[in-house]
Short mmCIF file of C-alpha atoms in Angstrom, two decimals:
data_model
loop_
_atom_site.label_atom_id
_atom_site.label_comp_id
_atom_site.label_asym_id
_atom_site.label_seq_id
_atom_site.Cartn_x
_atom_site.Cartn_y
_atom_site.Cartn_z
CA MET A 688 36.46 117.15 -53.34
CA GLN A 689 38.53 118.30 -56.33
CA PRO A 690 37.26 121.37 -58.20
CA LYS A 691 36.00 120.54 -61.68
CA LYS A 692 38.51 121.39 -64.38
CA LYS A 693 36.64 120.56 -67.57
CA THR A 694 37.79 122.09 -70.82
CA LEU A 695 34.61 123.85 -71.86
CA ARG A 696 35.92 125.81 -74.80
CA PRO A 697 39.36 126.45 -76.22
CA ILE A 698 41.03 129.67 -75.02
CA VAL A 699 44.58 129.82 -76.38
CA THR A 700 44.50 128.07 -79.73
CA GLY A 701 46.88 126.95 -82.44
CA SER A 702 45.91 126.76 -86.08
CA SER A 703 46.88 124.22 -88.75
CA VAL A 704 49.59 121.58 -88.76
CA LEU A 705 50.66 120.08 -92.10
CA GLY A 706 52.59 116.91 -92.81
CA ILE A 707 53.85 115.26 -95.97
CA LYS A 708 55.90 112.10 -96.60
CA TYR A 709 58.82 112.18 -99.00
CA LYS A 710 61.59 109.87 -100.19
CA ASP A 711 63.75 109.87 -97.06
CA GLY A 712 61.18 110.62 -94.38
CA VAL A 713 58.49 113.08 -93.44
CA ILE A 714 58.22 116.85 -92.90
CA LEU A 715 55.73 118.59 -90.61
CA ALA A 716 55.08 122.33 -90.60
CA SER A 717 53.11 124.80 -88.52
CA ASP A 718 53.17 128.45 -87.55
CA THR A 719 54.26 129.67 -84.12
CA LEU A 720 51.10 131.52 -83.07
CA GLY A 721 48.92 130.99 -80.01
CA SER A 722 45.72 132.97 -80.60
CA TYR A 723 43.59 134.31 -77.78
CA GLY A 724 40.31 134.53 -79.67
CA SER A 725 41.14 136.93 -82.46
CA LEU A 726 44.14 138.41 -80.65
CA ALA A 727 47.51 137.19 -81.90
CA ARG A 728 48.71 136.92 -78.33
CA PHE A 729 51.66 134.51 -78.20
CA ARG A 730 53.73 134.73 -81.33
CA ASP A 731 56.61 132.39 -80.54
CA ILE A 732 55.12 129.12 -79.28
CA ARG A 733 56.08 125.64 -80.50
CA ARG A 734 53.21 123.52 -81.71
CA ILE A 735 55.48 120.77 -83.06
CA VAL A 736 57.56 119.04 -80.40
CA PRO A 737 59.80 115.96 -80.29
CA ILE A 738 58.68 113.08 -78.11
CA THR A 739 61.43 110.54 -78.72
CA LYS A 740 64.50 110.51 -80.97
CA HIS A 741 62.31 109.33 -83.81
CA THR A 742 58.85 110.75 -83.09
CA VAL A 743 57.33 114.17 -83.24
CA ILE A 744 53.83 115.43 -82.47
CA GLY A 745 52.09 118.56 -83.73
CA GLY A 746 48.95 120.06 -82.24
CA THR A 747 46.01 122.16 -83.37
CA GLY A 748 43.53 123.53 -80.86
CA GLU A 749 43.82 124.35 -77.17
CA PHE A 750 47.47 124.92 -76.39
CA SER A 751 47.32 123.98 -72.72
CA ASP A 752 45.84 120.60 -73.65
CA PHE A 753 48.60 120.11 -76.20
CA GLN A 754 51.18 120.80 -73.49
CA GLU A 755 49.37 118.27 -71.31
CA ILE A 756 49.51 115.68 -74.10
CA THR A 757 53.25 116.32 -74.43
CA LYS A 758 53.61 115.68 -70.69
CA ILE A 759 51.52 112.51 -70.81
CA LEU A 760 53.52 111.08 -73.73
CA ARG A 761 56.91 112.01 -72.31
CA GLN A 762 55.87 110.39 -69.03
CA LYS A 763 54.94 107.24 -70.95
CA ILE A 764 58.37 107.27 -72.62
CA ILE A 765 60.09 107.49 -69.24
CA GLU A 766 58.02 104.59 -67.89
CA ASN A 767 58.90 102.59 -70.96
CA GLN A 768 62.59 103.44 -70.53
CA GLU A 769 62.52 101.93 -67.08
CA LEU A 770 61.05 98.75 -68.47
CA VAL A 771 63.69 98.67 -71.21
CA GLU A 772 66.47 99.05 -68.68
CA SER A 773 65.11 96.28 -66.51
CA GLY A 774 64.89 94.03 -69.54
CA LYS A 775 61.11 93.71 -69.59
CA GLU A 776 60.68 95.70 -72.82
CA GLU A 777 62.61 95.51 -76.03
CA ASP A 778 63.19 99.06 -77.06
CA GLU A 779 62.00 102.63 -77.19
CA LEU A 780 58.32 103.15 -77.99
CA LEU A 781 57.60 103.27 -81.70
CA PRO A 782 55.72 106.18 -83.32
CA SER A 783 52.80 103.89 -84.16
CA GLU A 784 52.65 102.77 -80.52
CA ILE A 785 52.68 106.35 -79.31
CA HIS A 786 49.98 107.19 -81.84
CA SER A 787 47.84 104.28 -80.71
CA TYR A 788 48.31 105.08 -77.03
CA LEU A 789 47.38 108.72 -77.61
CA SER A 790 44.20 107.72 -79.43
CA ARG A 791 43.11 105.68 -76.39
CA VAL A 792 43.87 108.58 -74.06
CA LEU A 793 41.86 111.03 -76.17
CA TYR A 794 38.96 108.63 -76.65
CA GLY A 795 38.81 107.97 -72.92
CA ARG A 796 38.67 111.70 -72.21
CA ARG A 797 35.89 112.21 -74.75
CA ASN A 798 33.86 109.48 -73.08
CA LYS A 799 34.08 111.40 -69.83
CA PHE A 800 32.94 114.58 -71.60
CA ASN A 801 36.22 116.24 -70.72
CA PRO A 802 38.19 116.22 -73.97
CA LEU A 803 41.72 117.33 -74.61
CA TRP A 804 40.68 119.89 -77.19
CA ASN A 805 43.21 119.06 -79.89
CA ASP A 806 43.79 117.62 -83.30
CA VAL A 807 47.21 115.96 -82.95
CA VAL A 808 49.53 114.86 -85.75
CA VAL A 809 51.90 112.02 -84.80
CA ALA A 810 54.81 111.36 -87.13
CA GLY A 811 57.96 109.29 -86.91
CA PHE A 812 60.37 106.80 -88.35
CA GLU A 813 60.13 103.09 -87.47
CA LYS A 814 61.54 99.94 -89.05
CA GLY A 815 62.82 101.84 -92.06
CA LYS A 816 59.47 103.41 -92.86
CA VAL A 817 57.59 106.57 -91.99
CA HIS A 818 54.53 106.46 -89.80
CA MET A 819 52.23 109.47 -89.85
CA GLY A 820 48.66 110.06 -88.76
CA THR A 821 46.30 112.11 -86.64
CA VAL A 822 44.10 111.72 -83.58
CA ASP A 823 41.48 114.26 -82.70
CA LEU A 824 39.55 115.39 -79.64
CA TRP A 825 36.91 112.71 -80.25
CA GLY A 826 39.50 109.95 -80.42
CA SER A 827 39.29 109.37 -84.18
CA TYR A 828 42.45 107.70 -85.43
CA PHE A 829 43.66 108.19 -88.98
CA GLU A 830 46.84 107.40 -90.95
CA ASP A 831 47.92 108.79 -94.32
CA ASP A 832 50.85 110.03 -96.43
CA ILE A 833 49.58 113.62 -96.38
CA ILE A 834 48.10 115.16 -93.28
CA ALA A 835 46.55 118.51 -92.44
CA THR A 836 44.60 119.73 -89.42
CA GLY A 837 42.48 122.80 -88.74
CA TYR A 838 42.01 125.14 -91.70
CA GLY A 839 44.70 123.13 -93.46
CA THR A 840 42.17 120.38 -94.19
CA TYR A 841 40.24 122.80 -96.39
CA PHE A 842 43.01 124.82 -98.00
CA ALA A 843 46.15 122.71 -97.87
CA LEU A 844 44.94 119.13 -98.42
CA PRO A 845 43.69 119.68 -102.00
CA LEU A 846 47.01 121.34 -102.91
CA MET A 847 49.03 118.61 -101.24
CA ARG A 848 46.98 115.86 -102.88
CA LYS A 849 47.63 117.34 -106.31
CA ALA A 850 51.36 117.69 -105.73
CA TYR A 851 52.06 114.48 -103.79
CA LYS A 852 53.92 111.62 -105.44
CA LYS A 853 55.18 108.58 -103.60
CA ASP A 854 58.90 108.98 -102.80
CA MET A 855 58.98 112.62 -103.87
CA GLU A 856 62.14 114.69 -103.44
CA ARG A 857 62.80 116.67 -100.28
CA ASP A 858 62.87 120.02 -102.09
CA LYS A 859 59.56 119.32 -103.75
CA ALA A 860 58.00 118.38 -100.40
CA LEU A 861 59.26 121.61 -98.81
CA GLU A 862 57.97 123.62 -101.77
CA VAL A 863 54.49 122.12 -101.41
CA LEU A 864 54.46 122.85 -97.69
CA ARG A 865 55.61 126.44 -98.23
CA ASP A 866 52.88 127.03 -100.82
CA CYS A 867 50.26 125.62 -98.48
CA LEU A 868 51.51 127.68 -95.54
CA THR A 869 51.39 130.81 -97.70
CA VAL A 870 47.79 130.14 -98.74
CA LEU A 871 46.89 129.56 -95.11
CA PHE A 872 48.56 132.83 -94.12
CA TYR A 873 46.49 134.65 -96.76
CA ARG A 874 43.18 133.03 -95.89
CA ASP A 875 43.23 131.89 -92.25
CA CYS A 876 42.77 134.84 -89.91
CA ARG A 877 44.43 132.97 -87.05
CA THR A 878 47.92 132.57 -88.49
CA ILE A 879 51.14 134.59 -88.68
CA ASN A 880 54.04 134.53 -91.10
CA ARG A 881 56.41 132.65 -88.84
CA TYR A 882 56.85 128.91 -89.35
CA VAL A 883 58.67 125.93 -87.98
CA PHE A 884 59.51 122.80 -89.99
CA ALA A 885 60.16 119.40 -88.43
CA GLU A 886 61.95 116.82 -90.52
CA ILE A 887 62.14 113.19 -89.48
CA THR A 888 64.43 110.75 -91.26
CA LYS A 889 66.14 107.54 -90.21
CA GLU A 890 68.83 109.76 -88.69
CA GLY A 891 66.39 111.34 -86.29
CA VAL A 892 64.42 114.51 -85.73
CA ASN A 893 65.40 118.01 -86.86
CA ILE A 894 63.18 120.96 -85.97
CA THR A 895 64.13 124.27 -87.59
CA ASP A 896 64.14 127.72 -86.01
CA PRO A 897 61.23 129.95 -87.06
CA VAL A 898 61.38 131.30 -90.61
CA GLU A 899 59.31 133.70 -92.67
CA ILE A 900 57.92 133.00 -96.14
CA GLU A 901 57.62 135.55 -98.93
CA THR A 902 54.10 136.76 -99.70
CA LYS A 903 52.64 138.34 -102.83
CA TRP A 904 50.43 141.42 -102.76
CA GLU A 905 50.46 142.67 -106.37
CA ILE A 906 46.74 141.91 -106.78
CA ALA A 907 46.08 144.74 -104.31
CA ASP A 908 46.61 147.21 -107.16
CA TRP A 909 43.70 145.71 -109.10
CA GLN A 910 41.39 146.02 -106.12
CA GLU A 911 42.13 149.68 -105.40
CA GLY A 912 39.13 151.96 -105.90
CA LYS A 913 36.74 149.04 -106.00
CA LEU A 914 34.24 148.50 -103.22
CA MET B 1121 30.75 122.85 -80.96
CA GLU B 1122 33.50 123.33 -83.46
CA LEU B 1123 37.13 122.73 -82.61
CA ILE B 1124 38.17 125.76 -84.54
CA GLU B 1125 35.61 127.61 -86.63
CA SER B 1126 35.52 125.88 -90.00
CA PRO B 1127 35.03 127.84 -93.22
CA LEU B 1128 31.73 126.04 -93.71
CA GLN B 1129 30.37 127.60 -90.52
CA ASP B 1130 32.22 130.85 -91.19
CA LEU B 1131 30.53 131.44 -94.53
CA LYS B 1132 27.17 131.53 -92.73
CA LYS B 1133 28.43 134.40 -90.58
CA GLU B 1134 27.97 138.00 -91.57
CA VAL B 1135 30.82 139.17 -93.77
CA SER B 1136 32.40 141.97 -91.84
CA THR B 1137 35.35 144.22 -92.26
CA GLY B 1138 36.90 143.04 -88.98
CA THR B 1139 39.24 145.86 -89.39
CA THR B 1140 41.61 148.58 -88.40
CA ILE B 1141 40.89 152.12 -89.61
CA ILE B 1142 42.61 155.39 -88.66
CA ALA B 1143 42.03 158.99 -89.74
CA VAL B 1144 44.22 161.86 -88.61
CA GLN B 1145 44.02 165.63 -89.09
CA TYR B 1146 47.39 167.12 -90.03
CA GLN B 1147 48.75 170.54 -91.08
CA ASP B 1148 47.29 170.68 -94.60
CA GLY B 1149 44.41 168.18 -94.49
CA VAL B 1150 43.86 164.60 -93.38
CA ILE B 1151 45.69 161.29 -93.63
CA ILE B 1152 43.55 158.16 -93.65
CA GLY B 1153 44.66 154.54 -93.42
CA ALA B 1154 43.20 151.05 -93.24
CA ASP B 1155 44.19 147.39 -93.41
CA SER B 1156 42.93 145.20 -96.27
CA ARG B 1157 41.29 142.14 -94.72
CA THR B 1158 37.58 141.29 -94.98
CA SER B 1159 36.86 138.34 -92.74
CA SER B 1160 33.95 135.98 -92.23
CA GLY B 1161 34.66 134.39 -88.85
CA SER B 1162 38.25 133.32 -89.24
CA TYR B 1163 38.19 132.98 -93.03
CA ALA B 1164 39.73 135.87 -94.96
CA VAL B 1165 37.21 136.47 -97.74
CA ASN B 1166 39.20 139.28 -99.32
CA ARG B 1167 42.85 139.89 -98.42
CA VAL B 1168 43.25 143.05 -100.54
CA THR B 1169 40.07 144.99 -99.71
CA ASP B 1170 39.92 148.73 -100.26
CA LYS B 1171 38.23 150.19 -97.19
CA LEU B 1172 39.05 153.77 -98.15
CA THR B 1173 35.87 154.67 -100.01
CA PRO B 1174 35.43 158.02 -101.74
CA VAL B 1175 32.06 159.73 -101.31
CA HIS B 1176 33.11 162.91 -103.08
CA ASP B 1177 36.18 164.53 -104.63
CA TYR B 1178 37.77 165.56 -101.34
CA ILE B 1179 35.83 163.38 -98.90
CA TYR B 1180 36.46 159.75 -98.01
CA CYS B 1181 34.87 157.34 -95.57
CA LEU B 1182 36.55 154.50 -93.70
CA ARG B 1183 34.27 151.52 -93.25
CA SER B 1184 34.07 149.01 -90.41
CA GLY B 1185 31.33 146.63 -89.36
CA SER B 1186 29.17 144.77 -91.85
CA ALA B 1187 30.67 145.01 -95.33
CA ALA B 1188 27.23 144.97 -96.96
CA ASP B 1189 25.77 147.68 -94.70
CA THR B 1190 28.70 150.08 -95.04
CA GLN B 1191 28.95 149.62 -98.79
CA ILE B 1192 25.32 150.52 -99.38
CA ILE B 1193 25.37 153.48 -96.99
CA ALA B 1194 28.49 154.84 -98.71
CA SER B 1195 26.75 154.43 -102.08
CA TYR B 1196 23.70 156.36 -100.90
CA VAL B 1197 25.75 159.16 -99.33
CA SER B 1198 27.94 159.52 -102.39
CA TYR B 1199 24.83 159.67 -104.60
CA TYR B 1200 23.15 162.38 -102.51
CA LEU B 1201 26.35 164.40 -102.03
CA ASN B 1202 26.89 164.41 -105.77
CA MET B 1203 23.31 165.54 -106.39
CA PHE B 1204 23.44 168.30 -103.79
CA SER B 1205 26.80 169.64 -104.93
CA ILE B 1206 25.48 169.96 -108.48
CA GLU B 1207 22.32 171.70 -107.25
CA GLU B 1208 24.24 174.05 -104.97
CA GLY B 1209 27.11 174.59 -107.40
CA CYS B 1210 29.84 174.05 -104.82
CA LEU B 1211 31.82 171.28 -103.17
CA PRO B 1212 30.26 169.70 -100.07
CA THR B 1213 31.85 170.20 -96.68
CA VAL B 1214 33.10 167.20 -94.71
CA LYS B 1215 30.56 168.19 -92.06
CA LYS B 1216 27.72 167.76 -94.54
CA ALA B 1217 28.96 164.33 -95.60
CA ALA B 1218 29.40 163.26 -91.98
CA HIS B 1219 25.92 164.39 -91.04
CA MET B 1220 24.51 162.51 -93.99
CA PHE B 1221 26.19 159.33 -92.79
CA ARG B 1222 24.82 160.02 -89.35
CA GLU B 1223 21.29 160.34 -90.68
CA PHE B 1224 21.46 156.93 -92.35
CA CYS B 1225 23.12 155.23 -89.40
CA TYR B 1226 20.91 156.78 -86.73
CA GLN B 1227 17.50 156.42 -88.39
CA ASN B 1228 18.17 152.77 -89.26
CA LYS B 1229 20.09 151.83 -86.17
CA GLN B 1230 18.08 148.63 -85.50
CA TYR B 1231 19.03 147.20 -88.83
CA LEU B 1232 22.60 148.31 -89.31
CA LEU B 1233 26.02 147.20 -88.09
CA ALA B 1234 28.04 150.13 -89.35
CA SER B 1235 30.81 152.11 -87.72
CA ILE B 1236 32.19 154.75 -90.08
CA ILE B 1237 34.87 157.43 -89.97
CA VAL B 1238 34.36 160.34 -92.36
CA ALA B 1239 37.44 162.35 -93.27
CA GLY B 1240 38.32 164.90 -95.92
CA TRP B 1241 39.22 168.44 -96.82
CA ASP B 1242 37.10 171.47 -97.52
CA GLU B 1243 37.87 175.14 -98.16
CA GLU B 1244 36.17 176.56 -95.04
CA ASN B 1245 37.57 174.20 -92.43
CA GLY B 1246 40.61 172.49 -93.90
CA GLY B 1247 41.05 168.88 -92.85
CA CYS B 1248 38.28 167.35 -90.70
CA VAL B 1249 37.67 163.95 -89.12
CA TYR B 1250 34.24 162.84 -87.92
CA ASN B 1251 33.52 159.60 -86.12
CA VAL B 1252 30.09 157.99 -86.67
CA PRO B 1253 30.11 154.90 -84.44
CA LEU B 1254 27.45 152.16 -83.93
CA GLY B 1255 24.17 153.77 -82.95
CA GLY B 1256 24.63 156.83 -85.13
CA SER B 1257 26.28 159.45 -82.91
CA ILE B 1258 28.46 162.01 -84.61
CA ILE B 1259 31.65 163.23 -82.97
CA LYS B 1260 34.24 165.54 -84.45
CA GLN B 1261 37.78 164.52 -83.42
CA PRO B 1262 41.36 165.51 -84.33
CA PHE B 1263 41.99 161.82 -84.96
CA ALA B 1264 39.75 158.75 -84.97
CA ILE B 1265 40.38 155.03 -84.85
CA GLY B 1266 37.89 152.24 -85.47
CA GLY B 1267 37.39 148.55 -86.11
CA SER B 1268 38.37 145.51 -84.10
CA GLY B 1269 42.09 146.24 -84.42
CA SER B 1270 41.73 149.70 -82.95
CA SER B 1271 41.53 148.19 -79.45
CA TYR B 1272 45.25 147.63 -79.67
CA LEU B 1273 45.94 151.24 -80.66
CA TYR B 1274 44.34 153.38 -77.96
CA GLY B 1275 47.56 153.36 -75.96
CA TYR B 1276 49.75 153.99 -78.98
CA CYS B 1277 47.57 156.86 -80.27
CA ASP B 1278 47.12 158.57 -76.90
CA ILE B 1279 50.87 158.65 -76.43
CA HIS B 1280 52.03 159.53 -79.95
CA PHE B 1281 49.40 161.83 -81.40
CA LYS B 1282 50.29 165.52 -81.84
CA GLU B 1283 48.19 168.29 -83.38
CA ASN B 1284 49.39 169.92 -86.62
CA MET B 1285 51.82 167.18 -87.67
CA THR B 1286 53.57 167.39 -91.02
CA GLU B 1287 52.48 165.04 -93.79
CA GLU B 1288 55.44 162.76 -93.17
CA GLU B 1289 54.84 162.56 -89.42
CA ALA B 1290 51.15 161.89 -89.92
CA ILE B 1291 51.78 159.13 -92.49
CA SER B 1292 54.25 157.54 -90.11
CA PHE B 1293 51.72 157.76 -87.26
CA VAL B 1294 49.02 156.08 -89.35
CA SER B 1295 51.14 153.41 -91.02
CA LYS B 1296 52.82 152.35 -87.77
CA GLY B 1297 49.40 152.11 -86.11
CA ILE B 1298 47.93 149.96 -88.87
CA THR B 1299 51.04 147.78 -88.89
CA GLU B 1300 50.85 147.12 -85.16
CA ALA B 1301 47.12 146.39 -85.31
CA ILE B 1302 47.66 143.96 -88.19
CA ALA B 1303 50.34 142.23 -86.13
CA ARG B 1304 48.03 141.70 -83.16
CA ASP B 1305 44.45 141.58 -84.48
CA GLY B 1306 43.52 138.36 -86.29
CA SER B 1307 40.62 140.13 -88.01
CA SER B 1308 42.98 142.70 -89.55
CA GLY B 1309 45.64 141.87 -92.08
CA GLY B 1310 47.10 142.20 -95.54
CA ILE B 1311 48.41 145.54 -96.73
CA CYS B 1312 48.20 149.07 -95.40
CA ARG B 1313 46.27 151.42 -97.69
CA ILE B 1314 46.88 155.12 -97.04
CA ALA B 1315 45.47 158.29 -98.60
CA THR B 1316 46.42 161.94 -98.16
CA ILE B 1317 43.62 164.45 -98.71
CA ASN B 1318 44.40 168.17 -98.95
CA LYS B 1319 43.70 171.15 -101.23
CA ASP B 1320 45.66 169.43 -104.00
CA GLY B 1321 43.31 166.44 -104.03
CA VAL B 1322 43.70 162.83 -103.01
CA LYS B 1323 46.98 160.94 -103.14
CA ARG B 1324 46.82 157.20 -102.55
CA ARG B 1325 49.56 154.84 -101.60
CA THR B 1326 49.98 151.24 -100.50
CA ILE B 1327 52.42 149.57 -98.15
CA TYR B 1328 52.59 145.90 -99.01
CA GLY B 1329 52.47 143.07 -96.47
CA ASN B 1330 56.13 142.23 -96.69
CA GLU B 1331 57.18 145.91 -96.59
CA LEU B 1332 55.34 146.70 -93.36
CA GLN B 1333 57.67 147.66 -90.58
CA LYS B 1334 58.51 144.97 -88.05
CA PHE B 1335 58.19 145.75 -84.39
CA TRP B 1336 58.84 143.38 -81.47
CA GLU B 1337 57.87 140.05 -82.98
CA LYS B 1338 57.81 137.48 -80.24
#
């Protein structure tokens, strides 16, 4: 009999993932930290990964489960490839199909009381348009133009909602994301100042190397001497 | 059970200075340092907190544990120290201040979550550092570390501490320690506040978040 391997509580966790649509596509952002409780243990992990040439997923929550999801989806892509080559399927799996499949996987796991402890953002380009949405550990499926998971739902979403305009410019979208990531770095104790951006356009996926964002600490002078 | 602690749940938790604090005796007095994050679960309530709290002209305390508990104890001690020094007509010793903290922390140990380091300068003894941990013991040490981030510094401090350092060496010892703890402890963060206390008084300085030294980052 197999030993039970239920995910009882998250151990190595990732914090927020943000996503925003713009004129030519969509940009996702996250930091590169895997926390071990309050310890900033793994400071160079990738919580946004490509699945196909046109799809990317980002994960909040238990990192091992996110890696498992990546495996499951990449396996599905390979199976689909075989069908494509033998003429039974038309083409590569679309982002919306991957999103839908993932939601069934996560819902099925929740029904067995053994969830994959994640909040996953799925984003990609299909048929000339962007598809972006989330699925969470309970199997709830959701699509929108602006997405945030984890602490990002509380701190970043209001900022993104204020700044978002349909077909906004790329620079504006990046600026909004940078502001949100900065606020999250200030206020979320489980983040670090090291971020990765994933841009998806009709050309494909481009994931940047980790970068740092400038932070402001002038207000510290006003707090000095005060309890 | 929450996926990740949400701020809504966090705000019901005790606000604590999940913290890193260090105090070190050096040639002419003491150097004290702390981070600037006050957290409630994983929400940073204050990112520029001042944990270096004066209780008298030449005596400071470094606070960790419950923010409310340590603030009120520091207020009481500073009130009594002020009163006694006026009555006695002389400056209080660090030992007196430390023992006062101990009295509050020990007699009320069931109610309090306070771990305090008392450090300062007096004429008789020069620079002194006293550790008053949870439970209310009092221990005089050449250097003391406290708070959640201090776990990551025992190795660093044991290897790099020397007695009778110069001011520059001691500041480097403290600021590097705080920086490393901020890098690894999620409950510590923000800026590094440092103070030098010697016969010339108290000199405060701040090392901002983006100016903190970078060690191995991956």
